[in-house]
Amino acid sequence: MALTGLFLCLFLVGHLLGNLQLIFITGEEGKRAFNEYAYFMTHNPFVKVLSYVTYLSILFHAIDGFLLTIKNKKARPVPYAYNNPGANSSMPSRYMALLGSLILIFIVTHMANFWWKMKFSSDPMPLHQVVVANPQSGAEETFYITHTGDYVPTSAFVGEGEMPAAMEVRNGTEFYLKEVNLKRGEGYKDLHSVVLSFFGHDKSKDGVPEKNEMALFAVLFYVIAMMVLAFHLWHGFASAFQSLGLNHKAYNKMIKMAGQAFAIIVPALFAIIPILLFMNK
Amino acid sequence: MASKFINITLKIWRQKNSQAKGSMETYKLDHVSTDSSFLEMLDQLNEQLINERKEPIAFDHDCREGICGMCSLYINGRAHGPDTGITTCQLHMRMFKDGDTIYVEPWRSAAFPVIKDLVVDRSAFDRIQQAGGFVSVNTSGRTIDANSIPVPKTDADKAFEAAACIGCGACVATCKNGSAMLFVGAKVSQYALLPQGKVEAKNRVLNMVRQMDEEGFGNCTNTGACEIECPKGISLENIARMNREFLTAALSNED
């Protein structure tokens, strides 16, 4: 529990830094940065290994926690008629299993909303588009951006009257010239727009995901989940050190304070992102 | 201080024997001196029950001065009652008010089955102790004086603090997981800190922890309740030390 817990704390920091791009880099630049980052996170082999370690850590942490809870419940088959646990232990420390289960439910919904869409969903992900004004005519045109920085007009993917479309998207992100069967480039999945739409932004005008009508609930659910996470970390962070035998009077106070600071700062920063996105929609 | 007298209501767990199904029974007890200890109050209740030709309540007690570890009792939701750093025999009725209702229950743990009423079988602790809580020394009469081996003062102090554990089981009783890790941590630590204990340190921790698990105690989730309820103030540091000892022993033991 301790080792996977501490590893997942590190994962939280990494995930948070990625998410913070959503509010610190705005506009087209933010969209480009976030989608390139999402591509990196799904394709870099080192990150891939790390992601599998993370999945396994979550599973191990949840299953081990579940087994531990069952075993611990069995250790007291007859409960006390009158118990006063508040006299000697903190509330979060006694509800770690419940808090953890709620976090697991959040992780499942969270992954269904973003991770599943990004990786497996049969609905094609929207691709990163930019709107550029033609310097000659001044007319605005929409382009896909490729990994090499090329611009491919979206109009090439739509047939006009009798004329069939010149290009098509294969495997979700690859742009092909249909006639010669040649790959022109590869686009970025537009996770940025998916996230912004989920939290209430109206993106549908670009032909990309529709605004989530339940965005307020999505934000509320997210914020509550982060509060639950905060309570879990409030006890869990320092507890992991104790379980590993790292208890020394010179460091105990520091570990406890670092854990409580971590438990407040990290979930608070996570939670502020959807709040800001919702407010600036 | 002038002694006062209070009238109280007691809700006490009654159970005929280990097989019987027990229940909470209510008793009224008048004229209890606030100077009496909790156990003296139970004596007074038992006298009343005997006079009424009823079965007195069985409860554990021995030295009645806080050093034997025999008295137990979960009083008003806390091990050894509503105070810290004391055993039940050191709990006084001045902690209660006139008209109070006091709940008295036995230690609740799968590893501590109830024998009768408030008495539980704590021999699981003895078996853990027998699994490794000792040092093998030659007692031929030519035993080397312990003080001839230098021991750092801080280690000696910590070993002494760990050895202060009286094995009462309050840690198990109060732990929401019914874990015995404070007890085992203290017993492992008192030897692990001293040179005489180092020889058998690896086997000791492995065997004692194995026995602890076999007895059906739960696992520590670091709520810290045991440390607060321990009448001898055994520190959580001892659990961390046991974890450290266990990890290194499990990784490096060659037996």
Short mmCIF file of N, CA and C in Angstrom, two decimals, chain A residues 63-175:
data_model
loop_
_atom_site.label_atom_id
_atom_site.label_comp_id
_atom_site.label_asym_id
_atom_site.label_seq_id
_atom_site.Cartn_x
_atom_site.Cartn_y
_atom_site.Cartn_z
N ILE A 63 -6.89 -3.27 -4.93
CA ILE A 63 -7.16 -4.66 -4.55
C ILE A 63 -6.56 -4.97 -3.19
N ASP A 64 -5.32 -4.55 -2.99
CA ASP A 64 -4.66 -4.80 -1.70
C ASP A 64 -5.44 -4.09 -0.58
N GLY A 65 -5.88 -2.89 -0.85
CA GLY A 65 -6.66 -2.14 0.14
C GLY A 65 -7.96 -2.85 0.47
N PHE A 66 -8.58 -3.40 -0.57
CA PHE A 66 -9.84 -4.12 -0.39
C PHE A 66 -9.62 -5.37 0.47
N LEU A 67 -8.58 -6.15 0.13
CA LEU A 67 -8.29 -7.38 0.89
C LEU A 67 -7.94 -7.05 2.34
N LEU A 68 -7.16 -5.99 2.50
CA LEU A 68 -6.74 -5.56 3.84
C LEU A 68 -7.96 -5.17 4.68
N THR A 69 -8.89 -4.47 4.04
CA THR A 69 -10.09 -4.04 4.76
C THR A 69 -10.91 -5.25 5.20
N ILE A 70 -11.04 -6.23 4.33
CA ILE A 70 -11.80 -7.44 4.68
C ILE A 70 -11.12 -8.14 5.85
N LYS A 71 -9.80 -8.27 5.76
CA LYS A 71 -9.05 -8.96 6.82
C LYS A 71 -9.19 -8.21 8.15
N ASN A 72 -9.11 -6.89 8.06
CA ASN A 72 -9.21 -6.09 9.28
C ASN A 72 -10.61 -6.13 9.88
N LYS A 73 -11.62 -6.23 9.02
CA LYS A 73 -12.99 -6.33 9.53
C LYS A 73 -13.17 -7.67 10.25
N LYS A 74 -12.55 -8.70 9.70
CA LYS A 74 -12.66 -10.03 10.30
C LYS A 74 -11.99 -10.08 11.67
N ALA A 75 -11.02 -9.20 11.90
CA ALA A 75 -10.29 -9.21 13.17
C ALA A 75 -11.16 -8.72 14.32
N ARG A 76 -12.32 -8.12 14.00
CA ARG A 76 -13.26 -7.75 15.07
C ARG A 76 -14.66 -8.16 14.67
N PRO A 77 -15.00 -9.45 14.88
CA PRO A 77 -16.31 -9.92 14.43
C PRO A 77 -17.47 -9.33 15.22
N VAL A 78 -17.27 -9.08 16.52
CA VAL A 78 -18.35 -8.48 17.32
C VAL A 78 -18.01 -7.01 17.55
N PRO A 79 -18.84 -6.11 17.07
CA PRO A 79 -18.51 -4.69 17.25
C PRO A 79 -18.81 -4.23 18.68
N TYR A 80 -18.28 -3.09 19.03
CA TYR A 80 -18.59 -2.51 20.34
C TYR A 80 -20.00 -1.92 20.31
N ALA A 81 -20.69 -2.06 21.45
CA ALA A 81 -22.02 -1.45 21.55
C ALA A 81 -21.88 0.06 21.59
N TYR A 82 -20.81 0.50 22.22
CA TYR A 82 -20.56 1.94 22.36
C TYR A 82 -19.08 2.16 22.06
N ASN A 83 -18.81 2.93 21.01
CA ASN A 83 -17.43 3.17 20.64
C ASN A 83 -17.21 4.67 20.45
N ASN A 84 -16.05 5.14 20.80
CA ASN A 84 -15.73 6.55 20.70
C ASN A 84 -14.39 6.75 20.01
N PRO A 85 -14.29 6.35 18.75
CA PRO A 85 -12.99 6.39 18.07
C PRO A 85 -12.46 7.81 17.86
N GLY A 86 -13.38 8.78 17.88
CA GLY A 86 -12.95 10.17 17.68
C GLY A 86 -12.01 10.64 18.76
N ALA A 87 -11.99 9.93 19.91
CA ALA A 87 -11.13 10.34 21.02
C ALA A 87 -9.66 10.08 20.76
N ASN A 88 -9.37 9.20 19.82
CA ASN A 88 -7.96 8.83 19.68
C ASN A 88 -7.45 8.73 18.24
N SER A 89 -8.29 9.07 17.26
CA SER A 89 -7.77 9.00 15.89
C SER A 89 -8.51 10.00 15.01
N SER A 90 -7.87 10.41 13.91
CA SER A 90 -8.47 11.41 13.03
C SER A 90 -9.49 10.75 12.12
N MET A 91 -10.48 11.53 11.73
CA MET A 91 -11.54 11.02 10.86
C MET A 91 -10.99 10.42 9.55
N PRO A 92 -10.15 11.13 8.79
CA PRO A 92 -9.69 10.53 7.53
C PRO A 92 -8.97 9.19 7.73
N SER A 93 -8.24 9.07 8.83
CA SER A 93 -7.47 7.83 9.04
C SER A 93 -8.39 6.64 9.22
N ARG A 94 -9.61 6.88 9.69
CA ARG A 94 -10.52 5.76 9.92
C ARG A 94 -11.36 5.44 8.68
N TYR A 95 -11.39 6.35 7.72
CA TYR A 95 -12.26 6.14 6.55
C TYR A 95 -11.47 6.01 5.25
N MET A 96 -10.23 5.53 5.36
CA MET A 96 -9.38 5.41 4.17
C MET A 96 -9.99 4.49 3.11
N ALA A 97 -10.61 3.40 3.54
CA ALA A 97 -11.18 2.45 2.57
C ALA A 97 -12.35 3.09 1.83
N LEU A 98 -13.21 3.79 2.57
CA LEU A 98 -14.36 4.46 1.94
C LEU A 98 -13.87 5.56 0.99
N LEU A 99 -12.92 6.37 1.47
CA LEU A 99 -12.38 7.45 0.64
C LEU A 99 -11.75 6.87 -0.62
N GLY A 100 -10.99 5.79 -0.43
CA GLY A 100 -10.31 5.14 -1.56
C GLY A 100 -11.32 4.61 -2.57
N SER A 101 -12.42 4.01 -2.07
CA SER A 101 -13.44 3.48 -2.98
C SER A 101 -14.07 4.59 -3.80
N LEU A 102 -14.33 5.72 -3.13
CA LEU A 102 -14.91 6.87 -3.86
C LEU A 102 -13.94 7.36 -4.91
N ILE A 103 -12.65 7.38 -4.57
CA ILE A 103 -11.65 7.83 -5.55
C ILE A 103 -11.63 6.87 -6.74
N LEU A 104 -11.77 5.58 -6.44
CA LEU A 104 -11.77 4.58 -7.52
C LEU A 104 -12.95 4.82 -8.47
N ILE A 105 -14.12 5.12 -7.89
CA ILE A 105 -15.30 5.41 -8.72
C ILE A 105 -15.02 6.63 -9.60
N PHE A 106 -14.40 7.64 -8.99
CA PHE A 106 -14.04 8.84 -9.75
C PHE A 106 -13.09 8.48 -10.89
N ILE A 107 -12.07 7.66 -10.59
CA ILE A 107 -11.08 7.30 -11.61
C ILE A 107 -11.76 6.61 -12.79
N VAL A 108 -12.72 5.73 -12.49
CA VAL A 108 -13.42 5.02 -13.57
C VAL A 108 -14.18 6.02 -14.45
N THR A 109 -14.93 6.94 -13.83
CA THR A 109 -15.69 7.90 -14.65
C THR A 109 -14.74 8.83 -15.39
N HIS A 110 -13.67 9.22 -14.71
CA HIS A 110 -12.68 10.13 -15.29
C HIS A 110 -12.04 9.50 -16.53
N MET A 111 -11.70 8.22 -16.41
CA MET A 111 -11.06 7.55 -17.54
C MET A 111 -12.07 7.33 -18.67
N ALA A 112 -13.32 7.07 -18.31
CA ALA A 112 -14.35 6.89 -19.34
C ALA A 112 -14.54 8.19 -20.12
N ASN A 113 -14.46 9.33 -19.41
CA ASN A 113 -14.68 10.62 -20.05
C ASN A 113 -13.54 11.04 -20.97
N PHE A 114 -12.31 10.75 -20.59
CA PHE A 114 -11.18 11.27 -21.36
C PHE A 114 -10.28 10.16 -21.93
N TRP A 115 -9.81 9.30 -21.06
CA TRP A 115 -8.82 8.29 -21.45
C TRP A 115 -9.42 7.34 -22.48
N TRP A 116 -10.64 6.86 -22.21
CA TRP A 116 -11.29 5.92 -23.11
C TRP A 116 -11.53 6.57 -24.47
N LYS A 117 -12.01 7.82 -24.45
CA LYS A 117 -12.27 8.55 -25.70
C LYS A 117 -11.00 8.69 -26.51
N MET A 118 -9.91 9.00 -25.79
CA MET A 118 -8.62 9.23 -26.44
C MET A 118 -8.11 7.94 -27.07
N LYS A 119 -8.30 6.81 -26.37
CA LYS A 119 -7.62 5.60 -26.80
C LYS A 119 -8.48 4.60 -27.56
N PHE A 120 -9.72 4.38 -27.12
CA PHE A 120 -10.45 3.22 -27.64
C PHE A 120 -11.78 3.53 -28.30
N SER A 121 -12.38 4.66 -27.94
CA SER A 121 -13.76 4.88 -28.34
C SER A 121 -13.95 4.71 -29.85
N SER A 122 -15.11 4.15 -30.25
CA SER A 122 -15.37 3.97 -31.68
C SER A 122 -15.74 5.30 -32.33
N ASP A 123 -16.25 6.25 -31.53
CA ASP A 123 -16.47 7.60 -32.07
C ASP A 123 -15.11 8.18 -32.40
N PRO A 124 -14.91 8.64 -33.64
CA PRO A 124 -13.59 9.22 -33.92
C PRO A 124 -13.38 10.49 -33.10
N MET A 125 -12.16 10.64 -32.57
CA MET A 125 -11.83 11.85 -31.81
C MET A 125 -11.77 13.01 -32.80
N PRO A 126 -12.20 14.20 -32.39
CA PRO A 126 -11.97 15.36 -33.26
C PRO A 126 -10.47 15.58 -33.42
N LEU A 127 -10.09 16.12 -34.56
CA LEU A 127 -8.67 16.38 -34.78
C LEU A 127 -8.40 17.88 -34.65
N HIS A 128 -7.16 18.17 -34.28
CA HIS A 128 -6.75 19.56 -34.03
C HIS A 128 -6.90 20.42 -35.30
N GLN A 129 -7.71 21.44 -35.20
CA GLN A 129 -7.94 22.33 -36.35
C GLN A 129 -7.54 23.75 -36.00
N VAL A 130 -7.11 24.49 -37.03
CA VAL A 130 -6.90 25.93 -36.83
C VAL A 130 -7.64 26.69 -37.92
N VAL A 131 -8.05 27.87 -37.59
CA VAL A 131 -8.71 28.73 -38.58
C VAL A 131 -7.70 29.80 -39.00
N VAL A 132 -7.42 29.85 -40.30
CA VAL A 132 -6.44 30.81 -40.80
C VAL A 132 -7.10 31.66 -41.89
N ALA A 133 -6.82 32.97 -41.86
CA ALA A 133 -7.36 33.85 -42.90
C ALA A 133 -6.45 33.82 -44.12
N ASN A 134 -7.02 33.61 -45.27
CA ASN A 134 -6.24 33.60 -46.52
C ASN A 134 -5.69 35.00 -46.76
N PRO A 135 -4.35 35.15 -46.92
CA PRO A 135 -3.78 36.50 -47.04
C PRO A 135 -4.28 37.25 -48.28
N GLN A 136 -4.63 36.50 -49.33
CA GLN A 136 -5.10 37.18 -50.54
C GLN A 136 -6.57 37.56 -50.45
N SER A 137 -7.40 36.56 -50.25
CA SER A 137 -8.85 36.83 -50.27
C SER A 137 -9.36 37.33 -48.92
N GLY A 138 -8.64 37.03 -47.86
CA GLY A 138 -9.11 37.41 -46.52
C GLY A 138 -10.15 36.46 -45.99
N ALA A 139 -10.54 35.47 -46.78
CA ALA A 139 -11.54 34.49 -46.33
C ALA A 139 -10.91 33.54 -45.32
N GLU A 140 -11.71 33.17 -44.34
CA GLU A 140 -11.18 32.27 -43.31
C GLU A 140 -11.30 30.83 -43.76
N GLU A 141 -10.25 30.07 -43.54
CA GLU A 141 -10.27 28.67 -43.91
C GLU A 141 -9.81 27.82 -42.73
N THR A 142 -10.32 26.60 -42.65
CA THR A 142 -9.96 25.72 -41.54
C THR A 142 -8.96 24.68 -42.02
N PHE A 143 -7.93 24.47 -41.19
CA PHE A 143 -6.90 23.50 -41.54
C PHE A 143 -6.68 22.51 -40.40
N TYR A 144 -6.24 21.32 -40.77
CA TYR A 144 -5.68 20.40 -39.78
C TYR A 144 -4.18 20.66 -39.70
N ILE A 145 -3.60 20.50 -38.53
CA ILE A 145 -2.14 20.63 -38.42
C ILE A 145 -1.54 19.23 -38.34
N THR A 146 -0.44 19.03 -39.07
CA THR A 146 0.21 17.72 -39.00
C THR A 146 1.42 17.80 -38.07
N HIS A 147 1.99 16.62 -37.77
CA HIS A 147 3.15 16.55 -36.88
C HIS A 147 4.34 17.31 -37.41
N THR A 148 4.38 17.46 -38.75
CA THR A 148 5.53 18.16 -39.34
C THR A 148 5.25 19.65 -39.48
N GLY A 149 4.07 20.06 -38.97
CA GLY A 149 3.76 21.49 -39.01
C GLY A 149 3.07 21.92 -40.29
N ASP A 150 2.71 20.96 -41.15
CA ASP A 150 1.98 21.29 -42.39
C ASP A 150 0.53 21.61 -42.08
N TYR A 151 -0.08 22.34 -43.00
CA TYR A 151 -1.50 22.65 -42.87
C TYR A 151 -2.25 21.91 -43.96
N VAL A 152 -3.25 21.15 -43.58
CA VAL A 152 -4.07 20.45 -44.57
C VAL A 152 -5.48 21.00 -44.49
N PRO A 153 -5.99 21.57 -45.59
CA PRO A 153 -7.32 22.18 -45.52
C PRO A 153 -8.40 21.13 -45.24
N THR A 154 -9.31 21.44 -44.33
CA THR A 154 -10.36 20.47 -43.99
C THR A 154 -11.32 20.29 -45.16
N SER A 155 -11.34 21.27 -46.04
CA SER A 155 -12.27 21.19 -47.18
C SER A 155 -11.89 20.03 -48.12
N ALA A 156 -10.59 19.62 -48.07
CA ALA A 156 -10.14 18.53 -48.93
C ALA A 156 -10.78 17.20 -48.55
N PHE A 157 -11.35 17.16 -47.35
CA PHE A 157 -11.94 15.90 -46.86
C PHE A 157 -13.43 15.81 -47.16
N VAL A 158 -13.95 16.88 -47.76
CA VAL A 158 -15.38 16.90 -48.07
C VAL A 158 -15.55 17.00 -49.58
N GLY A 159 -16.39 16.14 -50.12
CA GLY A 159 -16.65 16.19 -51.56
C GLY A 159 -17.51 17.39 -51.88
N GLU A 160 -17.41 17.87 -53.13
CA GLU A 160 -18.21 19.02 -53.53
C GLU A 160 -19.04 18.61 -54.74
N GLY A 161 -20.34 18.58 -54.59
CA GLY A 161 -21.22 18.20 -55.69
C GLY A 161 -20.88 16.81 -56.21
N GLU A 162 -20.50 16.73 -57.47
CA GLU A 162 -20.16 15.45 -58.11
C GLU A 162 -18.78 14.98 -57.69
N MET A 163 -17.93 15.96 -57.31
CA MET A 163 -16.51 15.64 -57.01
C MET A 163 -16.38 14.92 -55.66
N PRO A 164 -15.74 13.77 -55.66
CA PRO A 164 -15.50 13.13 -54.35
C PRO A 164 -14.37 13.84 -53.62
N ALA A 165 -14.30 13.58 -52.29
CA ALA A 165 -13.25 14.22 -51.50
C ALA A 165 -11.87 13.74 -51.95
N ALA A 166 -10.90 14.65 -51.95
CA ALA A 166 -9.56 14.29 -52.39
C ALA A 166 -8.81 13.52 -51.32
N MET A 167 -9.15 13.79 -50.06
CA MET A 167 -8.39 13.17 -48.96
C MET A 167 -9.33 12.49 -47.98
N GLU A 168 -8.74 11.58 -47.22
CA GLU A 168 -9.55 10.97 -46.15
C GLU A 168 -8.67 10.70 -44.92
N VAL A 169 -9.34 10.55 -43.78
CA VAL A 169 -8.63 10.26 -42.53
C VAL A 169 -8.67 8.76 -42.31
N ARG A 170 -7.49 8.16 -42.10
CA ARG A 170 -7.46 6.73 -41.78
C ARG A 170 -6.86 6.53 -40.40
N ASN A 171 -7.23 5.46 -39.78
CA ASN A 171 -6.73 5.10 -38.43
C ASN A 171 -6.89 6.26 -37.43
N GLY A 172 -7.92 7.05 -37.63
CA GLY A 172 -8.20 8.09 -36.65
C GLY A 172 -7.46 9.38 -36.87
N THR A 173 -6.17 9.30 -37.24
CA THR A 173 -5.40 10.54 -37.29
C THR A 173 -4.61 10.74 -38.58
N GLU A 174 -4.55 9.72 -39.46
CA GLU A 174 -3.66 9.82 -40.63
C GLU A 174 -4.40 10.40 -41.84
N PHE A 175 -3.75 11.40 -42.48
CA PHE A 175 -4.36 12.04 -43.65
C PHE A 175 -3.82 11.38 -44.92
#
